[in-house]
CSV table of C-alpha atoms and ligand atoms in Angstrom, one decimal:
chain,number,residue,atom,x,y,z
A,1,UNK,CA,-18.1,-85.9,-62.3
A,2,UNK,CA,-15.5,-85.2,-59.8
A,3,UNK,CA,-15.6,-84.6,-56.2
A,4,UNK,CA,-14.7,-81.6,-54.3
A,5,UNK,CA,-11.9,-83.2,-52.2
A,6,UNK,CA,-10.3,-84.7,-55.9
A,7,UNK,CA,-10.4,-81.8,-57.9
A,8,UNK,CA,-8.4,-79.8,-54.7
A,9,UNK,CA,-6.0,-82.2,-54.6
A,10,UNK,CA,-5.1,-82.4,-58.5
A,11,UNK,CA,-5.7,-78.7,-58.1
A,12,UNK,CA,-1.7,-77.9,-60.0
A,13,UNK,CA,-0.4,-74.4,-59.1
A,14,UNK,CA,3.3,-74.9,-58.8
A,15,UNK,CA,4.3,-71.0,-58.8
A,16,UNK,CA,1.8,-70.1,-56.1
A,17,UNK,CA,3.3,-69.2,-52.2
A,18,UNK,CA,-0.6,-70.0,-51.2
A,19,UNK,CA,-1.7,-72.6,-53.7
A,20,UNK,CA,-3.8,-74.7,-52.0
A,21,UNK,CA,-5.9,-71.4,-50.6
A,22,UNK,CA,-5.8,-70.1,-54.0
A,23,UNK,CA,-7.4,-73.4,-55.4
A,24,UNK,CA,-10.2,-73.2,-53.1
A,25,UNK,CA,-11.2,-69.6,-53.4
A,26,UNK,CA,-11.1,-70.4,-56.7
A,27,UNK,CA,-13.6,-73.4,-56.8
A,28,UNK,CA,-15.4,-71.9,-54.1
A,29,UNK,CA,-16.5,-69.3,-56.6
A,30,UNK,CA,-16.9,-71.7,-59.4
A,31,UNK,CA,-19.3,-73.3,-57.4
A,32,UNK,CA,-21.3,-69.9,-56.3
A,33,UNK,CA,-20.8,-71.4,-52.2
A,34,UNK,CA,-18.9,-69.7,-49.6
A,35,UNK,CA,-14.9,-71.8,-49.0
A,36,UNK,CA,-16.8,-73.1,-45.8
A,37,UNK,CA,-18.5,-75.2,-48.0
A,38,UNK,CA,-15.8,-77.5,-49.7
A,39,UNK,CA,-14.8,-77.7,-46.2
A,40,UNK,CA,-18.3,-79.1,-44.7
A,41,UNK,CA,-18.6,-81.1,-48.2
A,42,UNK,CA,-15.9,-82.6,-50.1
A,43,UNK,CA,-17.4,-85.5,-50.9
A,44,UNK,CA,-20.0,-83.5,-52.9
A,45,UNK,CA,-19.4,-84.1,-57.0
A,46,UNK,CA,-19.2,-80.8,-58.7
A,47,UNK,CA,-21.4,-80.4,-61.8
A,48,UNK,CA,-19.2,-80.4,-65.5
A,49,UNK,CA,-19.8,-76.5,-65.9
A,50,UNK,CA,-18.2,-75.3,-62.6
A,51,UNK,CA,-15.4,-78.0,-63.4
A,52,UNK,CA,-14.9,-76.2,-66.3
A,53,UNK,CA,-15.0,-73.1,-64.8
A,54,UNK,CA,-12.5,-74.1,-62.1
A,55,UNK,CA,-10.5,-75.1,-64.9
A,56,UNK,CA,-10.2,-71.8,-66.6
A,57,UNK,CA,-9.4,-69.6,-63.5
A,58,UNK,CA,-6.7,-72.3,-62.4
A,59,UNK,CA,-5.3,-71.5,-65.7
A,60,UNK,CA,-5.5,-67.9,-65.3
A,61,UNK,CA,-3.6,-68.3,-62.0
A,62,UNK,CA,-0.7,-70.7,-63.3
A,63,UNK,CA,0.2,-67.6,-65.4
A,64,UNK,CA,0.7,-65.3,-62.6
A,65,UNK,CA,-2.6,-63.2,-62.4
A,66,UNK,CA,-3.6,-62.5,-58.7
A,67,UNK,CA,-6.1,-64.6,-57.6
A,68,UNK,CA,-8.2,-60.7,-56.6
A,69,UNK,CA,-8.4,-60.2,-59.8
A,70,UNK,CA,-9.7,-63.5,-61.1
A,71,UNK,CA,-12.7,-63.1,-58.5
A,72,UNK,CA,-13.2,-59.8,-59.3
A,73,UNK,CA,-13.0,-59.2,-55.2
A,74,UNK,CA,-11.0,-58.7,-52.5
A,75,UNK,CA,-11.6,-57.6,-48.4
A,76,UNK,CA,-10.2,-54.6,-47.1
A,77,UNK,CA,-10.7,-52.8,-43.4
A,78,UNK,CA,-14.1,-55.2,-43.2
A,79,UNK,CA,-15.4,-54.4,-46.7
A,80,UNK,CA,-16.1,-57.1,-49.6
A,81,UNK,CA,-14.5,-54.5,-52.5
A,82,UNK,CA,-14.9,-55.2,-55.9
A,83,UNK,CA,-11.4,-54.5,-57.4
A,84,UNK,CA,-10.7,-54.6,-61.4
A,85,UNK,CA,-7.2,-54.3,-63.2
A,86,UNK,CA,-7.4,-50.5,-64.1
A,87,UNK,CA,-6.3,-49.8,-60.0
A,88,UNK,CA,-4.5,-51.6,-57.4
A,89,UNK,CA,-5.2,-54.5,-54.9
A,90,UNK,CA,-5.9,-52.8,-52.1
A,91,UNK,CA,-3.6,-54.4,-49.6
A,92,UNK,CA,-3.6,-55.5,-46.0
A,93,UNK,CA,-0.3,-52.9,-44.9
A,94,UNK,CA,-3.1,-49.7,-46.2
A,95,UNK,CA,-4.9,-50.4,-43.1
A,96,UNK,CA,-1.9,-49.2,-41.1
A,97,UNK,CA,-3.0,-45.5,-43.2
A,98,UNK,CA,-7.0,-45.8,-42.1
A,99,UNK,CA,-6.0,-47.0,-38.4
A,100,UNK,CA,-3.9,-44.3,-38.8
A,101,UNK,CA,-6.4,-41.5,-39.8
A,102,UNK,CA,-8.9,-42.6,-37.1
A,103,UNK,CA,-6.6,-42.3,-34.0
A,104,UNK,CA,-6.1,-38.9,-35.4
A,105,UNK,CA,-9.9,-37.2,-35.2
A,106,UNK,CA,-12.0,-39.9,-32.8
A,107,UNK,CA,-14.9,-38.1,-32.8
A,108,UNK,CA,-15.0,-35.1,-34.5
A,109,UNK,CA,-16.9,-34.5,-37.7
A,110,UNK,CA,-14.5,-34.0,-40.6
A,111,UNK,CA,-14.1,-33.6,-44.2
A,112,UNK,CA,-11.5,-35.8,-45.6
A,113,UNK,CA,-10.0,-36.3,-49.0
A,114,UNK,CA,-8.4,-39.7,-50.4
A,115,UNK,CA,-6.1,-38.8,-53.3
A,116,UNK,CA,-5.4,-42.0,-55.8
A,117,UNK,CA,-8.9,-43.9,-53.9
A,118,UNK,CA,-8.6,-46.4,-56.7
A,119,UNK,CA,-11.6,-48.8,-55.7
A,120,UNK,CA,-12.4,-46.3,-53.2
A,121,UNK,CA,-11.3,-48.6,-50.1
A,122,UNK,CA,-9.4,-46.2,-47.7
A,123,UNK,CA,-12.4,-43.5,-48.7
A,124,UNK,CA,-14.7,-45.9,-48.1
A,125,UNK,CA,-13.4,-47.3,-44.4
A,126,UNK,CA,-13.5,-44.0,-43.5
A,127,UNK,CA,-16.2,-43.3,-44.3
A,128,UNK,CA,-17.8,-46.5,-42.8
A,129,UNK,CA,-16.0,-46.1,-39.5
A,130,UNK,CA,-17.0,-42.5,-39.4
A,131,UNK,CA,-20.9,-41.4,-40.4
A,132,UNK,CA,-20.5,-38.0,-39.3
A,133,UNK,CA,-17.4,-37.3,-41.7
A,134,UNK,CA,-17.9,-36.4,-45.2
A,135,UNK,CA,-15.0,-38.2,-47.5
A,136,UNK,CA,-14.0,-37.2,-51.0
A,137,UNK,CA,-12.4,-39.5,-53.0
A,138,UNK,CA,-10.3,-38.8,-56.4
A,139,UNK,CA,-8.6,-40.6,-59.3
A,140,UNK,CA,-6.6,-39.8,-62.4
A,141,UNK,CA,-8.6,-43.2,-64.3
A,142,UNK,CA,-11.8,-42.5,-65.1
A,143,UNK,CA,-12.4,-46.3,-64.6
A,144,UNK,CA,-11.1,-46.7,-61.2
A,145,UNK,CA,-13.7,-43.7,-59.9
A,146,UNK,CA,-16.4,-45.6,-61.9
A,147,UNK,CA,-15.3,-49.0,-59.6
A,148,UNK,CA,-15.2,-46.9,-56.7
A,149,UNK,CA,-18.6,-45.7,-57.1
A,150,UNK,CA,-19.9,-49.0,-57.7
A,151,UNK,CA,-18.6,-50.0,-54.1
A,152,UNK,CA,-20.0,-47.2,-52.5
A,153,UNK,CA,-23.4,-47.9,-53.9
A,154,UNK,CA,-23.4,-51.6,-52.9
A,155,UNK,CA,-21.7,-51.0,-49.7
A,156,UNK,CA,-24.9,-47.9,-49.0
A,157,UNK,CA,-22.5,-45.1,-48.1
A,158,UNK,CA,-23.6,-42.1,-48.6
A,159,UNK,CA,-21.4,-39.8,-46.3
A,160,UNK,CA,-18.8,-40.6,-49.3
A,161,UNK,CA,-18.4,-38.8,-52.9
A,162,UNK,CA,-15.9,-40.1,-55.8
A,163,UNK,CA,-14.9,-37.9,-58.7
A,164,UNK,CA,-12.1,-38.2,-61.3
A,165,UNK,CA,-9.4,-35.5,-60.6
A,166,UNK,CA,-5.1,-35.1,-61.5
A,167,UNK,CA,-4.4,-35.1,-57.2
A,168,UNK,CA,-5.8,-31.4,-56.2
A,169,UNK,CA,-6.8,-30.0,-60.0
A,170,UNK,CA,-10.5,-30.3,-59.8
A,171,UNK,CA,-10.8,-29.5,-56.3
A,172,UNK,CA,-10.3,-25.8,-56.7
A,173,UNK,CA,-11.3,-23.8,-53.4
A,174,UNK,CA,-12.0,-26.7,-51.4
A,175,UNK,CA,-10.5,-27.6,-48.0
A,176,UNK,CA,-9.9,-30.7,-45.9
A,177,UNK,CA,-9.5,-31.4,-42.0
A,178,UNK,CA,-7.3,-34.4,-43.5
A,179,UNK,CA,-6.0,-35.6,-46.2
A,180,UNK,CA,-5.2,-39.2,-47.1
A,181,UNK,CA,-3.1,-41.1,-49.8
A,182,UNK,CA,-1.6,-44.5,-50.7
A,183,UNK,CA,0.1,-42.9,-54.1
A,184,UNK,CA,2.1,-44.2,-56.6
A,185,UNK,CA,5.9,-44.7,-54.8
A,186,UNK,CA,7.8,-47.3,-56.8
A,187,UNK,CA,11.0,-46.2,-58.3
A,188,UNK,CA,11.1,-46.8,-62.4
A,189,UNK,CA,13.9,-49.3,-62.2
A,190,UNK,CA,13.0,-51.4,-59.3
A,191,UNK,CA,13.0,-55.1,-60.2
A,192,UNK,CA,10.0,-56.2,-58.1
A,193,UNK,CA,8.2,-54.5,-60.9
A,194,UNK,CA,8.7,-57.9,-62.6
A,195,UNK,CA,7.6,-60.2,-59.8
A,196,UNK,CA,4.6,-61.5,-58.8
A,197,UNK,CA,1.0,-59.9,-58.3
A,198,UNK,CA,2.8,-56.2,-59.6
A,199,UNK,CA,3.3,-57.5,-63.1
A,200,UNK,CA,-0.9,-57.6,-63.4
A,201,UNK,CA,-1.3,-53.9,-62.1
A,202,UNK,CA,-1.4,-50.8,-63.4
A,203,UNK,CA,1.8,-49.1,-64.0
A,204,UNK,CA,0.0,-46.1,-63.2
A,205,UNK,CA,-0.7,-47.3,-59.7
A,206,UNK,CA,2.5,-48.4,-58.6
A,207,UNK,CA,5.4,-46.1,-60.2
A,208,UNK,CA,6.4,-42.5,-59.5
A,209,UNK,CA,9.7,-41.2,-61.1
A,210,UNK,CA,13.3,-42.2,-60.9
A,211,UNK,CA,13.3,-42.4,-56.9
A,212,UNK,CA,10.0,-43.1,-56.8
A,213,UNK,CA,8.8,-39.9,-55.1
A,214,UNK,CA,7.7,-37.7,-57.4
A,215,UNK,CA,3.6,-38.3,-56.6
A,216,UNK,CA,4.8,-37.8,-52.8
A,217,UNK,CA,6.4,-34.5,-53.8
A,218,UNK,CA,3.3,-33.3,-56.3
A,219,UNK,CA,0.6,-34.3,-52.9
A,220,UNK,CA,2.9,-32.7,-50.1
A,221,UNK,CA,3.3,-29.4,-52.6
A,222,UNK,CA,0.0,-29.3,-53.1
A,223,UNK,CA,-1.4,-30.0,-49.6
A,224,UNK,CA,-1.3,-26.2,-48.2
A,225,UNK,CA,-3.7,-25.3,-50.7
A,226,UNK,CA,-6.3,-27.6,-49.3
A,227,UNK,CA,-5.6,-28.2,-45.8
A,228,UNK,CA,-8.1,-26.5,-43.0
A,229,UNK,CA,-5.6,-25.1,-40.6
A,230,UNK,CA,-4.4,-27.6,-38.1
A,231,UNK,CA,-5.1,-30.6,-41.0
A,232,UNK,CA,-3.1,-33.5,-41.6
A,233,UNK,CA,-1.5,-34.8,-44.0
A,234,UNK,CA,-1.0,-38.5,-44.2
A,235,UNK,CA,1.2,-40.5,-47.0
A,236,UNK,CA,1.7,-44.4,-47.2
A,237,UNK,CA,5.0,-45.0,-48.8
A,238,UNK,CA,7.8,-47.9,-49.3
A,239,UNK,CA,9.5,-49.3,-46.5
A,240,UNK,CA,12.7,-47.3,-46.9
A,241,UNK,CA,11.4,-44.4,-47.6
A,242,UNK,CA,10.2,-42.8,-44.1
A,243,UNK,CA,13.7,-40.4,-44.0
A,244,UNK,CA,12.9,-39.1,-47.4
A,245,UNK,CA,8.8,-38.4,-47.1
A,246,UNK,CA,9.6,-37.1,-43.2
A,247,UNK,CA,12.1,-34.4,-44.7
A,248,UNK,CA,9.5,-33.9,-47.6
A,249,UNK,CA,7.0,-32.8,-45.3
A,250,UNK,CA,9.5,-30.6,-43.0
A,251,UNK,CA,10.7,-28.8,-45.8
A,252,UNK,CA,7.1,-28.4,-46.9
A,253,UNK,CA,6.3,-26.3,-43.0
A,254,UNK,CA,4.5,-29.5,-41.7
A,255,UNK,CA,4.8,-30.0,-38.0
A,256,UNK,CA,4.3,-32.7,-35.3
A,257,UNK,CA,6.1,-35.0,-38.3
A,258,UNK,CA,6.5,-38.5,-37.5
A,259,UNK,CA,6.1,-41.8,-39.1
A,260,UNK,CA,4.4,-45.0,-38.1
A,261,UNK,CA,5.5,-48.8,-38.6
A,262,UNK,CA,3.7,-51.5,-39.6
A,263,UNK,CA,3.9,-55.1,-37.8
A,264,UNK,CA,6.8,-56.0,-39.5
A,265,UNK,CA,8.3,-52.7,-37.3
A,266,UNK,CA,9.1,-50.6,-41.1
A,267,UNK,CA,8.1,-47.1,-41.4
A,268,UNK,CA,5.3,-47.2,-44.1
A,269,UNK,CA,2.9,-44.3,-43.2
A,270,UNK,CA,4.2,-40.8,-42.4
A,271,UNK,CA,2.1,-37.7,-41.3
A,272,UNK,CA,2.7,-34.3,-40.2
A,273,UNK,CA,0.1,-31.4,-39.8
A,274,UNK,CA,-0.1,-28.0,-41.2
A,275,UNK,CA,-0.7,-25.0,-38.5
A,276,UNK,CA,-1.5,-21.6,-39.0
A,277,UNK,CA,-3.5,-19.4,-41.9
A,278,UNK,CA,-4.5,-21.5,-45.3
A,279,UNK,CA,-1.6,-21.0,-48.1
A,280,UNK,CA,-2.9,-18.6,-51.1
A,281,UNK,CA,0.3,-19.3,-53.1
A,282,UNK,CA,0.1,-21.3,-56.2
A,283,UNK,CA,0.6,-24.6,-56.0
A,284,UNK,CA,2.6,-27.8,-58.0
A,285,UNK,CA,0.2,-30.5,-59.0
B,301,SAM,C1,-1.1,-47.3,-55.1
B,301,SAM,S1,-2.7,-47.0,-55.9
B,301,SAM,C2,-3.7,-46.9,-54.4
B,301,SAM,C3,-5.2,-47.2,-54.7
B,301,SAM,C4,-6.0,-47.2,-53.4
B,301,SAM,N1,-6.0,-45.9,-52.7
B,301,SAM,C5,-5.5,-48.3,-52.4
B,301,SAM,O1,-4.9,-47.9,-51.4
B,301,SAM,O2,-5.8,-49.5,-52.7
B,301,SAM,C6,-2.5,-45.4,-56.4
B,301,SAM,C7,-3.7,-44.8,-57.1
B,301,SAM,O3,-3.4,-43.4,-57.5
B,301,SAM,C8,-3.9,-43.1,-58.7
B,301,SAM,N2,-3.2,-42.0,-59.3
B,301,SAM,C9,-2.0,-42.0,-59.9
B,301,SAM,N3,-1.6,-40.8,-60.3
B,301,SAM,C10,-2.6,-40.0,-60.0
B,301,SAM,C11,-2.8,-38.6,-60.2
B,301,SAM,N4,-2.0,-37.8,-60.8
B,301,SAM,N5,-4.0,-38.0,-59.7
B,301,SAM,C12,-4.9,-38.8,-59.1
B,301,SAM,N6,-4.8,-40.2,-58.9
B,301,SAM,C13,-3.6,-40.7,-59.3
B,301,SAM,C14,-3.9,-44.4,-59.5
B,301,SAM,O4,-4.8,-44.4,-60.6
B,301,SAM,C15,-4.2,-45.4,-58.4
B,301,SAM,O5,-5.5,-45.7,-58.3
């Protein structure tokens, strides 16, 4: 039997920006301890089957796949999600959208909707920070609402509902002091498509047209339809494209536009808000 400390070291992931994390998230779950323990331990001998298991997920992670996926797990805002390959990773830039939404009703109750909630985390922080809101979440993959419901029941939310919808179609009638999304907003053609973590995920999470705007446009046409008056609208996007979503929302009658930068100082969440009586005219989905 090996030790701990040797099977970190001859722990081999060349392509890996993180690879000695990676190996001991990875043995940590082999092992069924928290990392803190090969830390506190690495003289300990690990027993053949979690060797083997080690094994298997370093191999899964010499071929590229993320090492969320391989757990089956990733945090977010200060949940312990369980994440799958029909939706994204949620990533650490998304909390820029939920710190975002917060700031923007402190206290009073709300209904808000997520649009693309994937494993439900930005519905689900919300809905954490804020008992007295009531969050709807919504996805076009039927599996990604099952996931998200699973994390709602083992995170005990119940201020929080999930449901399988095309953006606004099965929401008919209904209407939100805020709306939230992280959508789709990688251009076709861009290469990063065929770099790292992306290549694991769902196409259908990460790519939205020739300019990669086209879910932007479909949420922001939509929006009037379900917006309280005096709601707001809030979109994550790429880096580049604050210009673009700002003038969306303009064109759209959103006021009080503006767009917020993450720590890296890029524009990756924009927001405007809607004044004035609901919308009755039909709307693009
Ligand atoms: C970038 S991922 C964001 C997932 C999650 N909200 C997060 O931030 O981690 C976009 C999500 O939008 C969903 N989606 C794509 N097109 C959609 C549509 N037409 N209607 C509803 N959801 C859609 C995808 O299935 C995916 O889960």
């Amino acid at each position: 039997m090996a030790s701990i400390q040797s099977l970190l070291q001859n722990a081999e992931l060349p392509g890996s920006p993180s690879a000695r994390l990676d190996a001991e998230w990875l043995l940590a779950a082999a092992l069924g301890k928290p990392a803190t323990y090969l830390r506190t331990w690495p003289e300990r001998e690990v027993p053949a089957e979690c060797a083997e298991r080690f094994a298997g997920m370093l191999a899964r992670r010499r071929q590229g796949e993320p090492v969320a996926y391989i757990l089956g797990r990733q945090g977010f805002w200060s949940l312990d999600l369980e994440v799958a390959p029909h939706t994204l990773i949620p990533r650490p830039d998304t909390e820029l959208l939920v710190e975002t939404a917060l700031a923007l009703l402190p206290d009073e109750a709300a209904r808000a909707l997520d649009l693309g909630t994937g494993t439900g985390a930005i519905a689900l922080a919300l809905a954490c920070e804020r008992p007295s809101w009531q969050v709807v979440g919504v996805d076009r993959i039927a599996e990604a609402v099952a996931l998200a419901e699973r994390n709602r029941l083992r995170l005990r939310l119940g201020n929080v509902a999930f449901s399988q919808s095309h953006w606004y179609q099965a929401l008919a009638g209904q209407r939100f002091s805020l709306i939230v999304s992280n959508p789709p907003y990688i251009a076709a053609s861009d290469p990063h498509l065929g770099e790292g973590d992306v290549r694991f995920e769902p196409p259908s999470a990460l790519v939205a047209g020739a300019d990669g705007l086209d879910d932007i446009r479909s949420i922001i046409g939509g929006a009037a339809q379900h917006l309280l008056p005096g709601g707001w609208l809030l979109l994550e996007h790429g880096y580049d494209q604050g210009d673009a979503v700002r003038a969306l929302l303009q064109g759209a009658g959103f006021v009080e536009v503006r767009s917020c930068r993450d720590l890296g100082g890029h524009e990756r969440v924009s927001l405007g808000r809607l004044i004035g009586q609901p919308s009755e005219a039909p709307h693009a989905q």
